[in-house]
Tab-separated table of N, CA and C in Angstrom:
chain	number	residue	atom	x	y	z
A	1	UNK	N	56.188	68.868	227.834
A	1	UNK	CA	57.284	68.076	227.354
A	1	UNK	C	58.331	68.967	226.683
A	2	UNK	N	57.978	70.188	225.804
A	2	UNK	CA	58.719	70.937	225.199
A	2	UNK	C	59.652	71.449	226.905
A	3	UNK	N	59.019	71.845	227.435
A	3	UNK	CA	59.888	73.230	228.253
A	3	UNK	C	60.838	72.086	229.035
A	4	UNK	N	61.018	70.611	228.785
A	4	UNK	CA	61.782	69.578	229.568
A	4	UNK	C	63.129	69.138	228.225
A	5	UNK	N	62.977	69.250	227.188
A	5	UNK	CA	63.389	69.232	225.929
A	5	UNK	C	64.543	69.977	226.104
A	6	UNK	N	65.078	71.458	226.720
A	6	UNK	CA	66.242	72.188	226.962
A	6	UNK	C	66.741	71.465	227.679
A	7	UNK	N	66.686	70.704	228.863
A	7	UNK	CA	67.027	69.867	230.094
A	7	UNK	C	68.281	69.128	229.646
A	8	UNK	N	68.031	68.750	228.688
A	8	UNK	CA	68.641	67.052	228.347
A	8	UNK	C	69.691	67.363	227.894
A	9	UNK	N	70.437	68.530	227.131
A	9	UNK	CA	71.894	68.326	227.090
A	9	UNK	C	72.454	68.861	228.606
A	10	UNK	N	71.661	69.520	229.293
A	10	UNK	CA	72.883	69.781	230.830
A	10	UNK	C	72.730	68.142	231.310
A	11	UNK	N	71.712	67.519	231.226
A	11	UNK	CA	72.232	66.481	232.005
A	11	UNK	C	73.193	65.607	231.176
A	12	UNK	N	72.754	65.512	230.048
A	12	UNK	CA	74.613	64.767	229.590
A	12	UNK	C	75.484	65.140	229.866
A	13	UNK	N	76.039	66.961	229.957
A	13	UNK	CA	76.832	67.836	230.344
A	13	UNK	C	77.035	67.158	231.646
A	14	UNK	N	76.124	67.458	232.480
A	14	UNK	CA	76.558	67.316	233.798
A	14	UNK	C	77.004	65.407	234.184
A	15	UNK	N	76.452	65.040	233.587
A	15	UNK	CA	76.936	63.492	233.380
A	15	UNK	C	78.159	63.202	232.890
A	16	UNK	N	79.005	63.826	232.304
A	16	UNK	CA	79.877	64.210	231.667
A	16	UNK	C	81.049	64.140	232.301
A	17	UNK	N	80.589	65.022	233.179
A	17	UNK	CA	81.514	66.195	234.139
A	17	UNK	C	81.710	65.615	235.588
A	18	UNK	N	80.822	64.792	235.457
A	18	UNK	CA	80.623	63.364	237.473
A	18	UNK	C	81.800	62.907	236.485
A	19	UNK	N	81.197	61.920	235.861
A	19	UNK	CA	82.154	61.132	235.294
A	19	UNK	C	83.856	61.317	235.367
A	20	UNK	N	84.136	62.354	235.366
A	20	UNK	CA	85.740	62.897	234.764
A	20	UNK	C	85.958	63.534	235.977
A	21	UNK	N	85.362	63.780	237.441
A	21	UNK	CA	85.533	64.446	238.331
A	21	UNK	C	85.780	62.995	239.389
A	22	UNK	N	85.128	62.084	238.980
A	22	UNK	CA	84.798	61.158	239.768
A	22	UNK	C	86.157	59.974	239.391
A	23	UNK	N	86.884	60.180	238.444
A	23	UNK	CA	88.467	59.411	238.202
A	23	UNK	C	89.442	60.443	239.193
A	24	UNK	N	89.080	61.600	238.667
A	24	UNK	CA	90.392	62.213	239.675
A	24	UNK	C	90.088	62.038	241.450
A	25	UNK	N	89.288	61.826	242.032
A	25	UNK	CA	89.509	61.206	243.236
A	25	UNK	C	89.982	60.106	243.599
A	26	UNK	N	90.111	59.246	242.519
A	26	UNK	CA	91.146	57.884	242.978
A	26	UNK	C	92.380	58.259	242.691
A	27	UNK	N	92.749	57.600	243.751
A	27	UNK	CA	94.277	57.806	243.868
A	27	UNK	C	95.446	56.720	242.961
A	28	UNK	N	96.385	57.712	242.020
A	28	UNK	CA	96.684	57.221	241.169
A	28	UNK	C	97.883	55.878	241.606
A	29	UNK	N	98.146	54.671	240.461
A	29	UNK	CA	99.126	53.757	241.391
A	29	UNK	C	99.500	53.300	239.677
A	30	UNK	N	100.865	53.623	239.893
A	30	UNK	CA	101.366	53.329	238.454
A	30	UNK	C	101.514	51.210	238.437
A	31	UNK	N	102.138	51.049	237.562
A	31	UNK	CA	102.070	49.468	236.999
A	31	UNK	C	103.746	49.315	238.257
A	32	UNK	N	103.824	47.290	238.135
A	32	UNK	CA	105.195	47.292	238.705
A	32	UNK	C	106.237	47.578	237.338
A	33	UNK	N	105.420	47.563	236.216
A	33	UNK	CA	106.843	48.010	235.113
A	33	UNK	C	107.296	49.363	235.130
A	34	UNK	N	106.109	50.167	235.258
A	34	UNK	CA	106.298	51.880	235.484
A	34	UNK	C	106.947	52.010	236.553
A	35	UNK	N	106.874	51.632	237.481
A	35	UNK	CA	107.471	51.656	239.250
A	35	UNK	C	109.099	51.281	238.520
A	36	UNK	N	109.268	50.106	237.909
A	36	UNK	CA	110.405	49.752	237.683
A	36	UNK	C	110.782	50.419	237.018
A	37	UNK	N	111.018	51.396	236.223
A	37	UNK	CA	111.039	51.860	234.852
A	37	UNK	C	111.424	53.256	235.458
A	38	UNK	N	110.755	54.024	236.844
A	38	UNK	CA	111.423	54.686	237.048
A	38	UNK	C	112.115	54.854	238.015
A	39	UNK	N	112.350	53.494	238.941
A	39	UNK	CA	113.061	53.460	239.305
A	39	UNK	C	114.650	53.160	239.165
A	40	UNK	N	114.613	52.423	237.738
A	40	UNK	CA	115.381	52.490	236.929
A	40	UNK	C	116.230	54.221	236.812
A	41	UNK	N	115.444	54.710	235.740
A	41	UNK	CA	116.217	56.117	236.017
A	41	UNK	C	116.299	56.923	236.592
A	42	UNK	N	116.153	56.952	237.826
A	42	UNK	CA	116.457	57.468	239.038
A	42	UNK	C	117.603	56.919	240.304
A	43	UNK	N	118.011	55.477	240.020
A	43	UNK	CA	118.927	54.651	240.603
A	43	UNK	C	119.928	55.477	241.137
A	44	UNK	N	120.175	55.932	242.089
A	44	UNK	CA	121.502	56.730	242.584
A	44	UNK	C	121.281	57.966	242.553
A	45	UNK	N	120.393	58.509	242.460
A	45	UNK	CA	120.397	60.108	242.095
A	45	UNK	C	119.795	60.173	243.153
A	46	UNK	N	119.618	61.757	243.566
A	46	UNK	CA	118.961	62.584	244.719
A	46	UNK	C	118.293	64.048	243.877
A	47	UNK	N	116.868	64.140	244.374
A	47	UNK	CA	115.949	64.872	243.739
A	47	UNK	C	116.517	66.527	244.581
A	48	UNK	N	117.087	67.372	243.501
A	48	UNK	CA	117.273	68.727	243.715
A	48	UNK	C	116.080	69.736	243.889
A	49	UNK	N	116.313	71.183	243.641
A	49	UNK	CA	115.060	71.760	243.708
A	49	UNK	C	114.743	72.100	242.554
A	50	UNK	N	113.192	71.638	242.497
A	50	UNK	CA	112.540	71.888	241.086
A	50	UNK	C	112.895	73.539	240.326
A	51	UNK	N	112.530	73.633	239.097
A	51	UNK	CA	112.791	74.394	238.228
A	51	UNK	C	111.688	74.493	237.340
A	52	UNK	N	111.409	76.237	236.979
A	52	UNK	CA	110.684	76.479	236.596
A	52	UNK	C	110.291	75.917	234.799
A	53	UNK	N	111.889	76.169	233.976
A	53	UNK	CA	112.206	76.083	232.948
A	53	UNK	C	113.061	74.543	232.441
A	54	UNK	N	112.935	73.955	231.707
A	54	UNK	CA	113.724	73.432	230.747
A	54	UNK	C	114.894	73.421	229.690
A	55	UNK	N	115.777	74.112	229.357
A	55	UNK	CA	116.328	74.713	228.095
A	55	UNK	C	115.586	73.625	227.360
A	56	UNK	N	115.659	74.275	226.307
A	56	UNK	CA	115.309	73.441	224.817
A	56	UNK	C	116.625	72.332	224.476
A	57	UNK	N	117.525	72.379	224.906
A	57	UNK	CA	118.768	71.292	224.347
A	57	UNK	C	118.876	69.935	225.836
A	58	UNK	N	118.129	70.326	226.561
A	58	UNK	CA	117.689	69.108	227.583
A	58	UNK	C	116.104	68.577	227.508
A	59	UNK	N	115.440	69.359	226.787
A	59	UNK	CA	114.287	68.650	226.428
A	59	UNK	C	114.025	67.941	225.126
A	60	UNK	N	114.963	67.564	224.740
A	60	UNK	CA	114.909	66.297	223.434
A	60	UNK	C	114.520	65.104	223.746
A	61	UNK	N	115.060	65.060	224.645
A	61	UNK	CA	115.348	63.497	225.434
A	61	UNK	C	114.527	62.891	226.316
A	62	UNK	N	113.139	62.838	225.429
A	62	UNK	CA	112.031	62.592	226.740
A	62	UNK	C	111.600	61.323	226.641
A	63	UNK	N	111.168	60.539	227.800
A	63	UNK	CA	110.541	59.050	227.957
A	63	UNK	C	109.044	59.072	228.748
A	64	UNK	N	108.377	58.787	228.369
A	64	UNK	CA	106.895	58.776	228.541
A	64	UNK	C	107.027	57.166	229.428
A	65	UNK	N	106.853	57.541	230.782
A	65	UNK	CA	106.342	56.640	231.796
A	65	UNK	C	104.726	55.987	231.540
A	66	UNK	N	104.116	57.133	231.776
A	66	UNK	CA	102.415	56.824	231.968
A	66	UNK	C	102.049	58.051	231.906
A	67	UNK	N	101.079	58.185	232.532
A	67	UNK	CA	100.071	59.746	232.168
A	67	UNK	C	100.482	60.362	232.917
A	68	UNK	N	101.315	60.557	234.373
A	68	UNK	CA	101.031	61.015	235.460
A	68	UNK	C	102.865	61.353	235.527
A	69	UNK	N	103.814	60.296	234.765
A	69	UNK	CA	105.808	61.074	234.586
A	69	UNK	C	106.098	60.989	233.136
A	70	UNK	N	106.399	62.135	233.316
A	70	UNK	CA	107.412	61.948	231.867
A	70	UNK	C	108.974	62.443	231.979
A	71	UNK	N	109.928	61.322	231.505
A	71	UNK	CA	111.343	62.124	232.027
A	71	UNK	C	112.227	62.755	230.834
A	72	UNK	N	112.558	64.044	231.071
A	72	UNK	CA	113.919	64.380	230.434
A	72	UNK	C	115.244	63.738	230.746
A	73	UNK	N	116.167	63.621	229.807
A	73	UNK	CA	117.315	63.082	230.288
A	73	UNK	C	118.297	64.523	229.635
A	74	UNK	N	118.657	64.701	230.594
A	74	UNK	CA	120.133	65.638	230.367
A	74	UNK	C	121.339	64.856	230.699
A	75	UNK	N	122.250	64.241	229.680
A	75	UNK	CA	123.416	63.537	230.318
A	75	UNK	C	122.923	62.872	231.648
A	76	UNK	N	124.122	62.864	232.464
A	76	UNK	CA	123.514	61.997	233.711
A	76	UNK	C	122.229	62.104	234.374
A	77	UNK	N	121.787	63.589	234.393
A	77	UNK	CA	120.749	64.127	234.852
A	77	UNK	C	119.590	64.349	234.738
A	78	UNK	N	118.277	64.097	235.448
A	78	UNK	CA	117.325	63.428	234.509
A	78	UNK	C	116.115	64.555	235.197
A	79	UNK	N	115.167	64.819	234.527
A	79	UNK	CA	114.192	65.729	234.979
A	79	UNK	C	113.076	64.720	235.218
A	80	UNK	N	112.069	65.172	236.288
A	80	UNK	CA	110.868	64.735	236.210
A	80	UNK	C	109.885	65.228	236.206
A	81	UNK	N	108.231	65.177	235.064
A	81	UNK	CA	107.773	66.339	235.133
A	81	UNK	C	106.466	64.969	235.198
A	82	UNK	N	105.913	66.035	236.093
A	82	UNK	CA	104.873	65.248	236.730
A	82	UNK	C	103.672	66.523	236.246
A	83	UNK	N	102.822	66.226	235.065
A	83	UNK	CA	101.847	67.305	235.010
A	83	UNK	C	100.637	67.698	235.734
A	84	UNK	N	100.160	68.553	236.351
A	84	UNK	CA	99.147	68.981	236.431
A	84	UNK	C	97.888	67.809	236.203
A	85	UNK	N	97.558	66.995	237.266
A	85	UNK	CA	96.378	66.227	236.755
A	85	UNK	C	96.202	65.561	236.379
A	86	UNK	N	98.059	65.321	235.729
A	86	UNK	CA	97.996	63.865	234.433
A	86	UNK	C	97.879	64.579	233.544
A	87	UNK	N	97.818	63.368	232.138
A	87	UNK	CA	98.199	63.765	230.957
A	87	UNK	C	97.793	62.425	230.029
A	88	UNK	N	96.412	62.032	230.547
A	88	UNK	CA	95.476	61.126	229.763
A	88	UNK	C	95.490	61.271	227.885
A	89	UNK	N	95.436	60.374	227.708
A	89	UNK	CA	95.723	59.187	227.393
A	89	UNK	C	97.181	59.082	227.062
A	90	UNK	N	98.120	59.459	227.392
A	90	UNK	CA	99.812	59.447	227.082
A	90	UNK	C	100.417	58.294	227.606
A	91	UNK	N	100.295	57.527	228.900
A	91	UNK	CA	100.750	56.456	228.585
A	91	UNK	C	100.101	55.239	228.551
A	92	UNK	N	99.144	54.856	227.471
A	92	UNK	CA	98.750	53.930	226.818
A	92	UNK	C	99.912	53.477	225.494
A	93	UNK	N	100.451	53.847	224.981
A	93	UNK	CA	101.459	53.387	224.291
A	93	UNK	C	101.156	53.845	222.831
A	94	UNK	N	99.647	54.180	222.439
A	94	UNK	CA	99.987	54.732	221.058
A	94	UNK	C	99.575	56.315	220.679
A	95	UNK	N	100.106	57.175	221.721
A	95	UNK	CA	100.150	58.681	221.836
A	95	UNK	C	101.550	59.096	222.125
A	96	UNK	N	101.518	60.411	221.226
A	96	UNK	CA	102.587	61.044	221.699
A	96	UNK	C	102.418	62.423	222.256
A	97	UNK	N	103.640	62.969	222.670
A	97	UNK	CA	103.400	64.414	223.416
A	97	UNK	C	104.192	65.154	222.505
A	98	UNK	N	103.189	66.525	222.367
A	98	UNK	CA	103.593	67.510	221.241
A	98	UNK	C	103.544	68.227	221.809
A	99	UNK	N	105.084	68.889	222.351
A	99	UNK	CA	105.465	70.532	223.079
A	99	UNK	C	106.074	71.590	221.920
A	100	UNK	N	105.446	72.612	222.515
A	100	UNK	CA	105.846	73.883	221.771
A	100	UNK	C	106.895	74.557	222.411
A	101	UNK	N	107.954	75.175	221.984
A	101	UNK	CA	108.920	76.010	222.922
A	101	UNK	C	108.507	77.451	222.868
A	102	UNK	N	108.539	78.381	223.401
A	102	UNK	CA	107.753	79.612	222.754
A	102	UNK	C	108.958	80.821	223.337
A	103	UNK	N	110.147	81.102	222.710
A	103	UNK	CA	110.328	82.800	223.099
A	103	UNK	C	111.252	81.439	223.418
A	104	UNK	N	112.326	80.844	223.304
A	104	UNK	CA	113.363	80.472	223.305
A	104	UNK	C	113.961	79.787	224.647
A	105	UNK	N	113.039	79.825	225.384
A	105	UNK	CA	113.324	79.663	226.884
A	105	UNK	C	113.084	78.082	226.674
A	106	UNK	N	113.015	76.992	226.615
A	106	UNK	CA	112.306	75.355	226.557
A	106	UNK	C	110.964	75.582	226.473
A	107	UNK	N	111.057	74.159	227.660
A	107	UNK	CA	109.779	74.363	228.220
A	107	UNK	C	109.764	74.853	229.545
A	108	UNK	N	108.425	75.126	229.623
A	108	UNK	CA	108.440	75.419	230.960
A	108	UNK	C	106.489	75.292	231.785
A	109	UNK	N	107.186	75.783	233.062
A	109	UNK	CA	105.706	75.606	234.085
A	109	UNK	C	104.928	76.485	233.426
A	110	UNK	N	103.993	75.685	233.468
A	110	UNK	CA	102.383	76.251	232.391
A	110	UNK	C	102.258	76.258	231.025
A	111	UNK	N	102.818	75.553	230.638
A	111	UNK	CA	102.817	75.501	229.133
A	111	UNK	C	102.007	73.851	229.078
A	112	UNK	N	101.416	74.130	228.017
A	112	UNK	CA	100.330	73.372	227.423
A	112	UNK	C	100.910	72.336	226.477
A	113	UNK	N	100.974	71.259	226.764
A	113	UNK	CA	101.386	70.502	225.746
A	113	UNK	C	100.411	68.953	225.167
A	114	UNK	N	100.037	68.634	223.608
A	114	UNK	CA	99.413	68.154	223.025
A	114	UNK	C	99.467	66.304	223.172
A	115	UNK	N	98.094	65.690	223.626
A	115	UNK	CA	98.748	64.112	223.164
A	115	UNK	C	97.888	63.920	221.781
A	116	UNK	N	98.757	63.229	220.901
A	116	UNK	CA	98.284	63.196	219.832
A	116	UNK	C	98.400	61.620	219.608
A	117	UNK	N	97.394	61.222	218.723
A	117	UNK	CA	97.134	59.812	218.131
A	117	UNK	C	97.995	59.904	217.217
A	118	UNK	N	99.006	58.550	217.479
A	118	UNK	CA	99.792	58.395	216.507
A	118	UNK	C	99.577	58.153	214.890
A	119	UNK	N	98.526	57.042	215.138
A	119	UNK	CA	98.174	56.261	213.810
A	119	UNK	C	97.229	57.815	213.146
A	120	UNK	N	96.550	58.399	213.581
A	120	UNK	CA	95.871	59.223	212.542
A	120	UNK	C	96.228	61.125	212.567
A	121	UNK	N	96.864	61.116	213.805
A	121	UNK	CA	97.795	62.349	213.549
A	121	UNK	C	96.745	63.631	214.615
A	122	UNK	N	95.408	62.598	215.009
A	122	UNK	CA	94.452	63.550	216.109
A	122	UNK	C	94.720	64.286	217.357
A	123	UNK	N	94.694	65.320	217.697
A	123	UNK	CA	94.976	65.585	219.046
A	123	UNK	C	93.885	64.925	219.825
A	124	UNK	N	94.135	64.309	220.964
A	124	UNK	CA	93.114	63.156	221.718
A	124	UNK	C	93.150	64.090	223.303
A	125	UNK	N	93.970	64.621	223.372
A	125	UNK	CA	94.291	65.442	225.521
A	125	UNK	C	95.125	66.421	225.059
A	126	UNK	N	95.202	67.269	226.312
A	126	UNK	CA	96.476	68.166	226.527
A	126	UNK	C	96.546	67.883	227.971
A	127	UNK	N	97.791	68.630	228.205
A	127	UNK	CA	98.501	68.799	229.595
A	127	UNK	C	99.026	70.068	229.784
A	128	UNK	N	99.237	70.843	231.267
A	128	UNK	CA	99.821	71.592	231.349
A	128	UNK	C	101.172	70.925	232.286
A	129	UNK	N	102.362	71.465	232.035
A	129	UNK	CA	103.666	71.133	232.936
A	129	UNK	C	103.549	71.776	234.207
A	130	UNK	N	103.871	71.444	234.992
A	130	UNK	CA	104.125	71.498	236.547
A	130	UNK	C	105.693	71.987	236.316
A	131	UNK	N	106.313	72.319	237.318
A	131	UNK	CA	107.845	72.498	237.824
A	131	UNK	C	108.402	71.264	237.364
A	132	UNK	N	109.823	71.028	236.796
A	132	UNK	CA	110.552	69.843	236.286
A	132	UNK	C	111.655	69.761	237.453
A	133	UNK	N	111.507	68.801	238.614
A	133	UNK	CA	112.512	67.813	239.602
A	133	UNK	C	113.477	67.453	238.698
A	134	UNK	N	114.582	67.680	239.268
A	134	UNK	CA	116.298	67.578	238.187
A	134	UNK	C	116.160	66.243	239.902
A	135	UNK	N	117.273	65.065	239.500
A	135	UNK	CA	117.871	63.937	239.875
A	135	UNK	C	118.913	63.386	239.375
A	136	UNK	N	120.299	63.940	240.095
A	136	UNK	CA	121.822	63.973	239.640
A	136	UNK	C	122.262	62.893	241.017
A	137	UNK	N	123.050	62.382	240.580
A	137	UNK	CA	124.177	62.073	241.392
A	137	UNK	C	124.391	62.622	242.481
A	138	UNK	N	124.582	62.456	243.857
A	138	UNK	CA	125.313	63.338	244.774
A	138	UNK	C	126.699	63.356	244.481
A	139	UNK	N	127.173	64.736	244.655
A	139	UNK	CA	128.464	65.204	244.473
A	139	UNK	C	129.447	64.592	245.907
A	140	UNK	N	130.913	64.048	245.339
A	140	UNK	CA	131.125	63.668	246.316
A	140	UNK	C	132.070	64.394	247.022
A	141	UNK	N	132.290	64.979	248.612
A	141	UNK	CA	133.002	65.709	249.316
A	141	UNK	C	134.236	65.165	249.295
């Protein structure tokens, strides 16, 4: 019974690890308010080519869709950053996202950013950023 006694935390471990392996194979399907919501800010625009970076004076302006968009707004122009995997538990409604800028550049692809519980101030997830999709207006000829 002793030499079965080591056993039992890999299988919670590994129980663990089905579990959280076994969400990311479903395929994600946002709400019709999220659908609406970004289709909303995207109305008229056309998706340019992604970008590695952010400046820091266009990343103020962020709106938390769900776990899976979050948008910058630059004036007309709106970023979309779709993280890495998601970004659980962020859009449930009482988390926020805590980015670091590091070396003056914004944000940018691969940077790690915090969801934190509002009411008690906990970090609960992180995320890493993916490339940020800019969606402007077409320019007219």
């Amino acid at each position: 019974m002793r030499r079965l006694a080591h056993l039992a935390p890999l299988a919670l471990a590994a129980g663990a690890l089905a579990a959280c392996t076994a969400n990311l194979t479903q395929p994600y399907q946002r709400t019709a308010r999220q659908e609406d919501e970004v289709r909303r800010a995207l109305a008229g625009k056309v998706a340019g080519k992604p970008v590695d970076c952010l400046q820091s004076t266009r990343s103020s302006d962020m709106q938390i869709v769900d776990d899976n968009t979050i948008l910058f707004r630059d004036g007309s122009r709106v970023f979309v950053q779709s993280p890495h995997g998601g970004c659980s538990p962020l859009g449930s409604g009482s988390y926020t996202l805590v980015t670091h800028s590091f070396g003056g550049m914004g944000l940018c692809r691969g940077d790690i950013a915090r969801v934190v519980d509002l009411q008690n101030g906990f970090t609960v997830g992180s995320c890493a950023f993916d490339s940020f999709v800019p969606y402007e207006r077409p320019r007219r000829s």
